[in-house]
Coordinates of C-alpha atoms in Angstrom, one line a residue:
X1 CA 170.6 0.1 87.1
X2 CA 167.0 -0.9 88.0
X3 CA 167.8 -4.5 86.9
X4 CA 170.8 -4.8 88.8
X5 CA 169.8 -3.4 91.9
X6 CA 165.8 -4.7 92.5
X7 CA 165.1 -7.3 89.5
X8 CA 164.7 -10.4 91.4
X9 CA 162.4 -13.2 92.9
X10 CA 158.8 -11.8 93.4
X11 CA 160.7 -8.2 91.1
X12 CA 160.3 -9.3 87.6
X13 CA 161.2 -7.5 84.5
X14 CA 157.6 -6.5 84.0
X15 CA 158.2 -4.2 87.2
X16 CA 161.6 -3.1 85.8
X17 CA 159.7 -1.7 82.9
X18 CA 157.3 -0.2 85.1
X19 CA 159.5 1.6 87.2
X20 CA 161.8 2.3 84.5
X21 CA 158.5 4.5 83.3
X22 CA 158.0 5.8 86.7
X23 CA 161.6 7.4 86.8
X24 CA 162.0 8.8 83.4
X25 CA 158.9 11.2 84.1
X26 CA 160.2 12.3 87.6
X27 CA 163.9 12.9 86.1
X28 CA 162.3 14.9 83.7
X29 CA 160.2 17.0 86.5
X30 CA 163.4 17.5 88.2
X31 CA 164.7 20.2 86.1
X32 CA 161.0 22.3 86.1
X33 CA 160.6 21.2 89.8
X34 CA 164.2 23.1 90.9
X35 CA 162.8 26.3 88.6
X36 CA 160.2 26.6 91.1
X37 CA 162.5 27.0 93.8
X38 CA 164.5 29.6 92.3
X39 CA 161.4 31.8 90.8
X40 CA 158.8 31.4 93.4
X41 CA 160.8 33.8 95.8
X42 CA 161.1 36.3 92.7
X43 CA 157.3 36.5 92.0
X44 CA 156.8 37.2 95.9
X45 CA 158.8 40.2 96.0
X46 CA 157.4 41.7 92.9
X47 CA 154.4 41.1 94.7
X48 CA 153.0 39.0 92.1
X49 CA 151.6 36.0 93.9
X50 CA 148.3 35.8 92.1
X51 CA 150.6 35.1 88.8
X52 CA 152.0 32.1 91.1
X53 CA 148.9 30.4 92.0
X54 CA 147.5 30.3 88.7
X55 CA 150.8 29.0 87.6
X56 CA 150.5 26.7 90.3
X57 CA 147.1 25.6 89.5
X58 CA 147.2 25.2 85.9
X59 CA 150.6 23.0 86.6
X60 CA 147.9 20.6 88.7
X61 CA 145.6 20.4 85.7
X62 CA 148.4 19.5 83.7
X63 CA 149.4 16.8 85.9
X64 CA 146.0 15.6 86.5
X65 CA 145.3 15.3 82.4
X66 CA 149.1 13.8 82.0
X67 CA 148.3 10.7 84.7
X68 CA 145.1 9.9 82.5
X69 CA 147.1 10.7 78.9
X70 CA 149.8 7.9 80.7
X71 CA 150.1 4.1 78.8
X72 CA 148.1 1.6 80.6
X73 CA 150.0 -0.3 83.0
X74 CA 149.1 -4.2 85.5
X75 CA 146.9 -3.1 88.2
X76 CA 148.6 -2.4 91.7
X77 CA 146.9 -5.7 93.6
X78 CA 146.5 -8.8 91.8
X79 CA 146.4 -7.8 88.2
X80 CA 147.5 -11.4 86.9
X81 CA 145.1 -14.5 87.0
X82 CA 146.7 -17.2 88.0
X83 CA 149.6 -14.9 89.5
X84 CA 152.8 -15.0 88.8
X85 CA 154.9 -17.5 90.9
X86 CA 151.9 -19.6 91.6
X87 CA 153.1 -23.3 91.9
X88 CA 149.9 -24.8 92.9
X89 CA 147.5 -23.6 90.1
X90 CA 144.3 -26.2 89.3
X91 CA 144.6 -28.0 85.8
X92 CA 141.1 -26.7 85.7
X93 CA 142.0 -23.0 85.1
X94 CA 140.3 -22.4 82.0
X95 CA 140.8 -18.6 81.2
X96 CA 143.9 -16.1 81.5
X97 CA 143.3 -13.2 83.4
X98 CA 144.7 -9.5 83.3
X99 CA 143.8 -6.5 85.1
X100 CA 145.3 -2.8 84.2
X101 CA 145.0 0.3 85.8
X102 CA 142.5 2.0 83.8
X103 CA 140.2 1.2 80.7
X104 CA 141.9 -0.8 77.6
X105 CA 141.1 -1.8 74.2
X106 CA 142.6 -3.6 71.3
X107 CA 144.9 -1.9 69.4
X108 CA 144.0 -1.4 65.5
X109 CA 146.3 -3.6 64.5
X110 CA 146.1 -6.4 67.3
X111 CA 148.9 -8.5 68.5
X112 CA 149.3 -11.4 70.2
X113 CA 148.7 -13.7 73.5
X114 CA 151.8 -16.5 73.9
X115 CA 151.3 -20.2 75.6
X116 CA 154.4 -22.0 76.7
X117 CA 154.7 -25.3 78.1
X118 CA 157.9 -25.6 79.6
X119 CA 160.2 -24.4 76.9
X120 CA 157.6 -25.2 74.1
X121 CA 155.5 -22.8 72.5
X122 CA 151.9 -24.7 72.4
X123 CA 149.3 -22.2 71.3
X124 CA 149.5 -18.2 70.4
X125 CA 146.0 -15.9 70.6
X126 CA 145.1 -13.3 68.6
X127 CA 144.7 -10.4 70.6
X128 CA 142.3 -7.8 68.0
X129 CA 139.1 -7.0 68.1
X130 CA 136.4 -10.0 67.7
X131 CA 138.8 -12.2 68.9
X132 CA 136.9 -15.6 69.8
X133 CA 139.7 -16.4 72.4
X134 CA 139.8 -12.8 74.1
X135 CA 137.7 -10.3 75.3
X136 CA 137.9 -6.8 77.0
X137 CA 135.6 -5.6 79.3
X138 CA 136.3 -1.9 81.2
X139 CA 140.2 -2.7 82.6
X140 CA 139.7 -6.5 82.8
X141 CA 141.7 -8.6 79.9
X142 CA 140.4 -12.5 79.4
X143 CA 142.0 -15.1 78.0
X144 CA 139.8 -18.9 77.1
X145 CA 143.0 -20.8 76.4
X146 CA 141.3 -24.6 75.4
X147 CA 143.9 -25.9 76.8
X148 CA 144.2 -29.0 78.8
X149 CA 147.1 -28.2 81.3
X150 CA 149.5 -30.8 82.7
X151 CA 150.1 -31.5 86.4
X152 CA 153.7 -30.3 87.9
X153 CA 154.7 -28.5 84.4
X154 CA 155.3 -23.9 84.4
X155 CA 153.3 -22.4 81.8
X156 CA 155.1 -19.0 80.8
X157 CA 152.3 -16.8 79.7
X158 CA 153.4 -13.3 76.8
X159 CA 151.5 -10.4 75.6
X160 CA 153.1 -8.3 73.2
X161 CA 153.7 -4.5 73.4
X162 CA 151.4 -3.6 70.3
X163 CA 148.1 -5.6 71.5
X164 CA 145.8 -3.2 74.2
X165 CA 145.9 0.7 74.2
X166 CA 144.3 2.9 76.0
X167 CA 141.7 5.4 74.5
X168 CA 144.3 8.1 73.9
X169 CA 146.2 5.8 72.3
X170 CA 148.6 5.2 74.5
X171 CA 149.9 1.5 74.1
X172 CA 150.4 -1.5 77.3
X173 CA 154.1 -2.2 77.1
X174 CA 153.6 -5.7 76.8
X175 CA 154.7 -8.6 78.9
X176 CA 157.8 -10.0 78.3
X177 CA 159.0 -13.9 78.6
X178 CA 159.9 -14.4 82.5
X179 CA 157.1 -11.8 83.7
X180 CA 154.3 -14.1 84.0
X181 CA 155.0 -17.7 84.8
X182 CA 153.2 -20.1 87.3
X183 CA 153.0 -24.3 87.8
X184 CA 150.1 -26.4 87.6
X185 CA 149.8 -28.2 91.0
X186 CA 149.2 -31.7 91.9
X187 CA 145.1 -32.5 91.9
X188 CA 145.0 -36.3 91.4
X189 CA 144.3 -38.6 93.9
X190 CA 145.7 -41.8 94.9
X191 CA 145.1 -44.9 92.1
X192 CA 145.3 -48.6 93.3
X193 CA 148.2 -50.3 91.5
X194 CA 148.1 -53.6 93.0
X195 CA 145.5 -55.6 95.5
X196 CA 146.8 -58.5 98.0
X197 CA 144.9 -60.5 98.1
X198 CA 144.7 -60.0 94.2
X199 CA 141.1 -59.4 92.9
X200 CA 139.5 -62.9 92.6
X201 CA 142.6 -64.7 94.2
X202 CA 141.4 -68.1 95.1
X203 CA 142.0 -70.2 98.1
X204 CA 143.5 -67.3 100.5
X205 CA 144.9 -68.3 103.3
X206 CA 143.1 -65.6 106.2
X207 CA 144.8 -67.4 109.3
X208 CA 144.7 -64.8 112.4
X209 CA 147.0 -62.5 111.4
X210 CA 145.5 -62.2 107.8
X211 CA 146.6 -58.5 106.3
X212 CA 145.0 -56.8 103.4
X213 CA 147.6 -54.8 101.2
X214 CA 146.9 -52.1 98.7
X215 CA 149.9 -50.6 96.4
X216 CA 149.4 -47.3 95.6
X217 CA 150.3 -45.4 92.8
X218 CA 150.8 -41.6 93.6
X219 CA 153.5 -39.2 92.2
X220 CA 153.9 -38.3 96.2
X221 CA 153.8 -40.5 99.1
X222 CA 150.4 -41.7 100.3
X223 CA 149.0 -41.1 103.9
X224 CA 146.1 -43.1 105.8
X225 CA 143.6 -41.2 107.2
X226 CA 142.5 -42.0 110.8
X227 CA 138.9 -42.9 111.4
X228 CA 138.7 -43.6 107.9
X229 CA 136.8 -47.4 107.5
X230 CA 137.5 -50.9 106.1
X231 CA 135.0 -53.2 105.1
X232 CA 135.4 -57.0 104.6
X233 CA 131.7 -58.6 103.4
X234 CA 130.8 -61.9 102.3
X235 CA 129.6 -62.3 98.7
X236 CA 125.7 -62.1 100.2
X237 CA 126.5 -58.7 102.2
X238 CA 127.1 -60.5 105.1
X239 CA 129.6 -57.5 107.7
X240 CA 132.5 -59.4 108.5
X241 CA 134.8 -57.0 109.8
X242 CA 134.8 -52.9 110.4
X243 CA 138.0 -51.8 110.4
X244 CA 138.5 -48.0 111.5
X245 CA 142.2 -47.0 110.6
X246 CA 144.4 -46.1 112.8
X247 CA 148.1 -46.6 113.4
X248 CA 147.5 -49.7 115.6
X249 CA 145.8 -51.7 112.3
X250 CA 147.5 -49.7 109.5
X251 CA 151.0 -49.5 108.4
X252 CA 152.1 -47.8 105.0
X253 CA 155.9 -49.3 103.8
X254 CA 156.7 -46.9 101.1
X255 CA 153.6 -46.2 99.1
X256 CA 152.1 -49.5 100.0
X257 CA 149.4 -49.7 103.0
X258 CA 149.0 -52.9 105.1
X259 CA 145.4 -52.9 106.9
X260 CA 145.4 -55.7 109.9
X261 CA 142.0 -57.5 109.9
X262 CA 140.3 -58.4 113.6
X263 CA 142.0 -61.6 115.1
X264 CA 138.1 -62.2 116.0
X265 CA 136.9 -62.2 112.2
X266 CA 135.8 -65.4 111.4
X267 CA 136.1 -66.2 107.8
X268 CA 134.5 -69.7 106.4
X269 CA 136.7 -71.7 104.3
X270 CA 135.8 -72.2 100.4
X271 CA 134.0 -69.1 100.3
X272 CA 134.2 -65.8 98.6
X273 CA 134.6 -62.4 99.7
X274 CA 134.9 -58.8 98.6
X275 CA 136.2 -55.6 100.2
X276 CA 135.2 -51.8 100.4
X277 CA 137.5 -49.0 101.1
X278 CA 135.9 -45.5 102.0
X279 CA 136.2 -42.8 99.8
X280 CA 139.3 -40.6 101.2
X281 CA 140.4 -43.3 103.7
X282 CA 144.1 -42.2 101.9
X283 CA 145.1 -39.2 100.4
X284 CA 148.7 -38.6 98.7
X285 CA 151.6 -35.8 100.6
X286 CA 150.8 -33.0 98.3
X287 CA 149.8 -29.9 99.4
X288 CA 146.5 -30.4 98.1
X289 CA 146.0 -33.8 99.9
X290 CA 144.3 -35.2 96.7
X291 CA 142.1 -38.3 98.5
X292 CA 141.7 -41.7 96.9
X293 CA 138.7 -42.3 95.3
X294 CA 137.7 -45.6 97.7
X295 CA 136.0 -49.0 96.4
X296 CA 132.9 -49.5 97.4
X297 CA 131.5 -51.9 95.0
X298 CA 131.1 -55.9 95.5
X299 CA 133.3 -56.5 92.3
X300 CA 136.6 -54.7 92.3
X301 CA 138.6 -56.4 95.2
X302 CA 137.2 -59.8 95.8
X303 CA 138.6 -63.0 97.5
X304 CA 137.7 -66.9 98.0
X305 CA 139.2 -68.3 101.1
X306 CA 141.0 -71.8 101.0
X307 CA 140.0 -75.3 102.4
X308 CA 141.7 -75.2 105.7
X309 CA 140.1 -78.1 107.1
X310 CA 141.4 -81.4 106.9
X311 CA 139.7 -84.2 104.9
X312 CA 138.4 -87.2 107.0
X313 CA 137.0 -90.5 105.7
X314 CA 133.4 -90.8 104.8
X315 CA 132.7 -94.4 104.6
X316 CA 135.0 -97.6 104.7
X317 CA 134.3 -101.1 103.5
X318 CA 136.3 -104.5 102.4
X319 CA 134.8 -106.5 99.7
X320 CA 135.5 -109.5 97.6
X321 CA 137.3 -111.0 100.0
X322 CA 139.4 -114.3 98.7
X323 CA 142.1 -116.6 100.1
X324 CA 144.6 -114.1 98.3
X325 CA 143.2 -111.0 98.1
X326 CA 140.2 -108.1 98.7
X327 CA 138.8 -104.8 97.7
X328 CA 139.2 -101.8 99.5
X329 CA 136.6 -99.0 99.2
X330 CA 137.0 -95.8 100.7
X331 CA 134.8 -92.1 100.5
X332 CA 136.0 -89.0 102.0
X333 CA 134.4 -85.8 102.3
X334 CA 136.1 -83.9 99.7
X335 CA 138.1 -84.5 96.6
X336 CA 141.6 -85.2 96.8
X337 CA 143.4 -88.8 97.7
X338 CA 143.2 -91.9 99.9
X339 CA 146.7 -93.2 101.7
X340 CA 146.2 -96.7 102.5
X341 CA 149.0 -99.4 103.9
X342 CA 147.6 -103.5 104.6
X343 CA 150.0 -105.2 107.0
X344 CA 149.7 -108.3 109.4
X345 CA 147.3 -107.1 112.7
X346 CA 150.1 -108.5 115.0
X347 CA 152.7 -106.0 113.5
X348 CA 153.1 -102.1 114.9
X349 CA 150.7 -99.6 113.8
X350 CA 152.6 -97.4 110.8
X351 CA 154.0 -94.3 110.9
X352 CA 151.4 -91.5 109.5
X353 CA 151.9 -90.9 105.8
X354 CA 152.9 -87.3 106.2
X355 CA 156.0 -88.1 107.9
X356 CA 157.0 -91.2 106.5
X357 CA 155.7 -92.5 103.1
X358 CA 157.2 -95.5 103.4
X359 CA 154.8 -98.6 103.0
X360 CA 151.8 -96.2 102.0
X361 CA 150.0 -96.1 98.9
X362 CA 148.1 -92.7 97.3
X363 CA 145.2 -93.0 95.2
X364 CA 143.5 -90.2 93.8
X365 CA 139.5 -90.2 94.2
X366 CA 137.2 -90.3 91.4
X367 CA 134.4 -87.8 90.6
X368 CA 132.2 -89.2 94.2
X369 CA 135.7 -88.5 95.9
X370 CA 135.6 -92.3 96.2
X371 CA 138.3 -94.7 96.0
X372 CA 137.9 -98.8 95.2
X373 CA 141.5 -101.1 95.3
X374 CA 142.5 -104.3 94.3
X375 CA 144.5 -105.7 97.3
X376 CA 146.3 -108.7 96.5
X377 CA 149.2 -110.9 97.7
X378 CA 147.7 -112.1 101.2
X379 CA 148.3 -115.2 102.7
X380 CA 144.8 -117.7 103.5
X381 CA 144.5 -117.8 106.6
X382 CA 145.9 -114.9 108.3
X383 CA 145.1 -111.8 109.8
X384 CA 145.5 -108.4 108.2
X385 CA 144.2 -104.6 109.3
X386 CA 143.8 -102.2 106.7
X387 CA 144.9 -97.8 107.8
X388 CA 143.7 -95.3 105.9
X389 CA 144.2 -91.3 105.8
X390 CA 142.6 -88.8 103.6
X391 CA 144.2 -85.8 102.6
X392 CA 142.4 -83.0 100.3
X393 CA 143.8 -80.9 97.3
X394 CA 145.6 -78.3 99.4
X395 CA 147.0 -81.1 101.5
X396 CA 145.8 -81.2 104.5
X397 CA 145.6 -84.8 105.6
X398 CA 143.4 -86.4 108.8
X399 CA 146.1 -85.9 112.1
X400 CA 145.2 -90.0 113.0
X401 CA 144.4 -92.8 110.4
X402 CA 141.3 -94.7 110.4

């Protein structure tokens, strides 16, 4: 009747039992406690009322020596360490906890302390006397489990009925599957899965809008936390940019934060960079708000910026000129190619190379980023102008040729 009517949510069969216990004393006082009604009146009109005090009074001693003769049962207020219920318990909790309402010991012949993970029995303590994994001290049960526990997973915890006594012998029920259960929160912190740009990613493109990204990787959603900071340093420690989050320079899409660098940074091309992140500047949407560790080292997320200049010519020259022919030697500024067309100087300048090809030669430079060509098939006598654009290895070619 008790489990139907009271046993459930926070009522678990451990208080069944209890009550159970409770109830099968007072139904048994029922019977003596309806005698008193009916003799009581008797013994005051044989004007015996001495005879019914020291009835009375012996029946207190009785009771009083009967509550200390009674089996040991969980404390009234927080007799189970972690409690029961608890979703949120640290994977750190090294010991077991049990309080009772009056002084225990270990039964003579023991019994034993269950551990189950999920629906897996992992590990069962000897509950006895020199026990190296439990200890009693006054009303106060320990348990050193060794165990390492596992985030988001319920532990059911067991003690069986023939394992702590009292010193008139009088044995702890036990505590049966169900009764003692809790889940080991979430304690772990954001962990970078993926850097853009990626760490030591070469020729990044940091135009004006230039956005650092970091993928998280969280079993929950990850938050940024405001006035949190972002640094962006050269190689020699150089402060390029401060960035204090907020929601006007970060953005989070899913569990990936974009961080908006100052339009105002100036970044040098062909040079290398690296980024810190403040401890905490993120922390995932668990109850515990677990933060991310930060970087703040010059060799976890580094960048090199791309050559965003164009190449220009460095020298020009025609040699070895003939009746037929000449040489054409050209040095630009950086390694990559030389675009060259020869035509009669009367005709229309050409179109650049980048838009049209047509009539244009490419030759790649050498190791001095230096060109030298044979130019052959002119006419003695005549007129010719030579136009030349550079263009580097990324591409970016002089706007007007030489």
């Amino acid at each position: 009747v008790i489990t139907l009517l009271f046993q459930r949510g926070q009522f678990t069969s451990q208080d069944t039992l209890n009550t159970y216990n409770a109830l099968f004393f007072y139904a048994i006082s029922l019977f003596f406690y309806s005698g008193v009604k009916i003799f009581a009146p008797v013994f005051y009109a044989m004007r015996k009322s001495f005879t019914l005090l020291f009835s009375t009074l012996m029946l207190i001693c009785a009771f009083g020596i009967s509550s200390f003769a009674a089996a040991p049962q969980l404390a009234g207020t927080d007799p189970l360490l972690p409690a029961h219920g608890n979703n949120n318990v640290k994977p750190t909790t090294t010991e077991f906890v049990v309080t009772f309402n009056q002084d225990v010991k270990f039964t003579a012949t023991g019994g034993t302390f269950t551990i189950t993970k999920g629906s897996t029995l992992v590990k069962t303590i000897t509950l006895a006397a020199g026990s190296t994994n439990a200890s009693i001290s006054g009303k106060v049960l320990t348990v050193t489990h060794g165990l390492t526990l596992t985030e988001g997973v319920e532990y059911t915890l067991g003690i069986t009925s023939n394992a702590i006594e009292n010193a008139a012998g009088e044995k702890f029920a036990g505590i049966a599957a169900g009764a003692w259960s809790f889940t080991v929160g979430d304690y772990t912190g954001p962990v970078v899965n993926t850097l853009d740009p990626e760490n030591g990613e070469p020729n990044v493109d940091v135009s004006p809008d230039f956005t650092l990204e970091v993928e998280f990787e969280d079993a929950n959603g990850v938050v940024p936390v405001n006035g949190k900071k972002v640094w962006v340093y050269k190689a020699d420690g150089t402060i390029i940019d401060i960035v204090s989050i907020s929601g006007d320079n970060t953005s989070m899409t899913g569990k990936t934060a974009s961080i908006q660098i100052d339009g105002d940074a100036y970044f040098d091309e062909l040079t290398s960079y690296y980024v810190n992140i403040e401890p905490g500047a993120f922390v995932d949407d668990s109850p515990n708000a677990n933060e991310f560790a930060g970087i703040m080292d010059k060799t976890t997320w580094t960048f090199s910026t791309m050559d965003y200049s164009a190449a220009y010519v460095v020298s020009k020259s025609i040699t070895n000129i003939t009746g037929e022919g000449a040489t054409l030697n050209v040095t630009i500024n950086e390694p990559g190619k030389v675009w060259y067309v020869v035509q009669e100087a009367s005709a229309a300048d050409p179109t650049h190379p980048g838009i049209n090809d047509t009539g244009w030669t490419a030759v790649e430079t050498d190791d001095e980023n230096s060109v030298s060509v044979a130019i052959s098939g002119l006419n003695d006598g005549t007129k010719y102008t030579v136009y030349i654009v550079a263009e580097n290895e990324e591409g970016d070619t002089q706007s007007v040729p030489d």
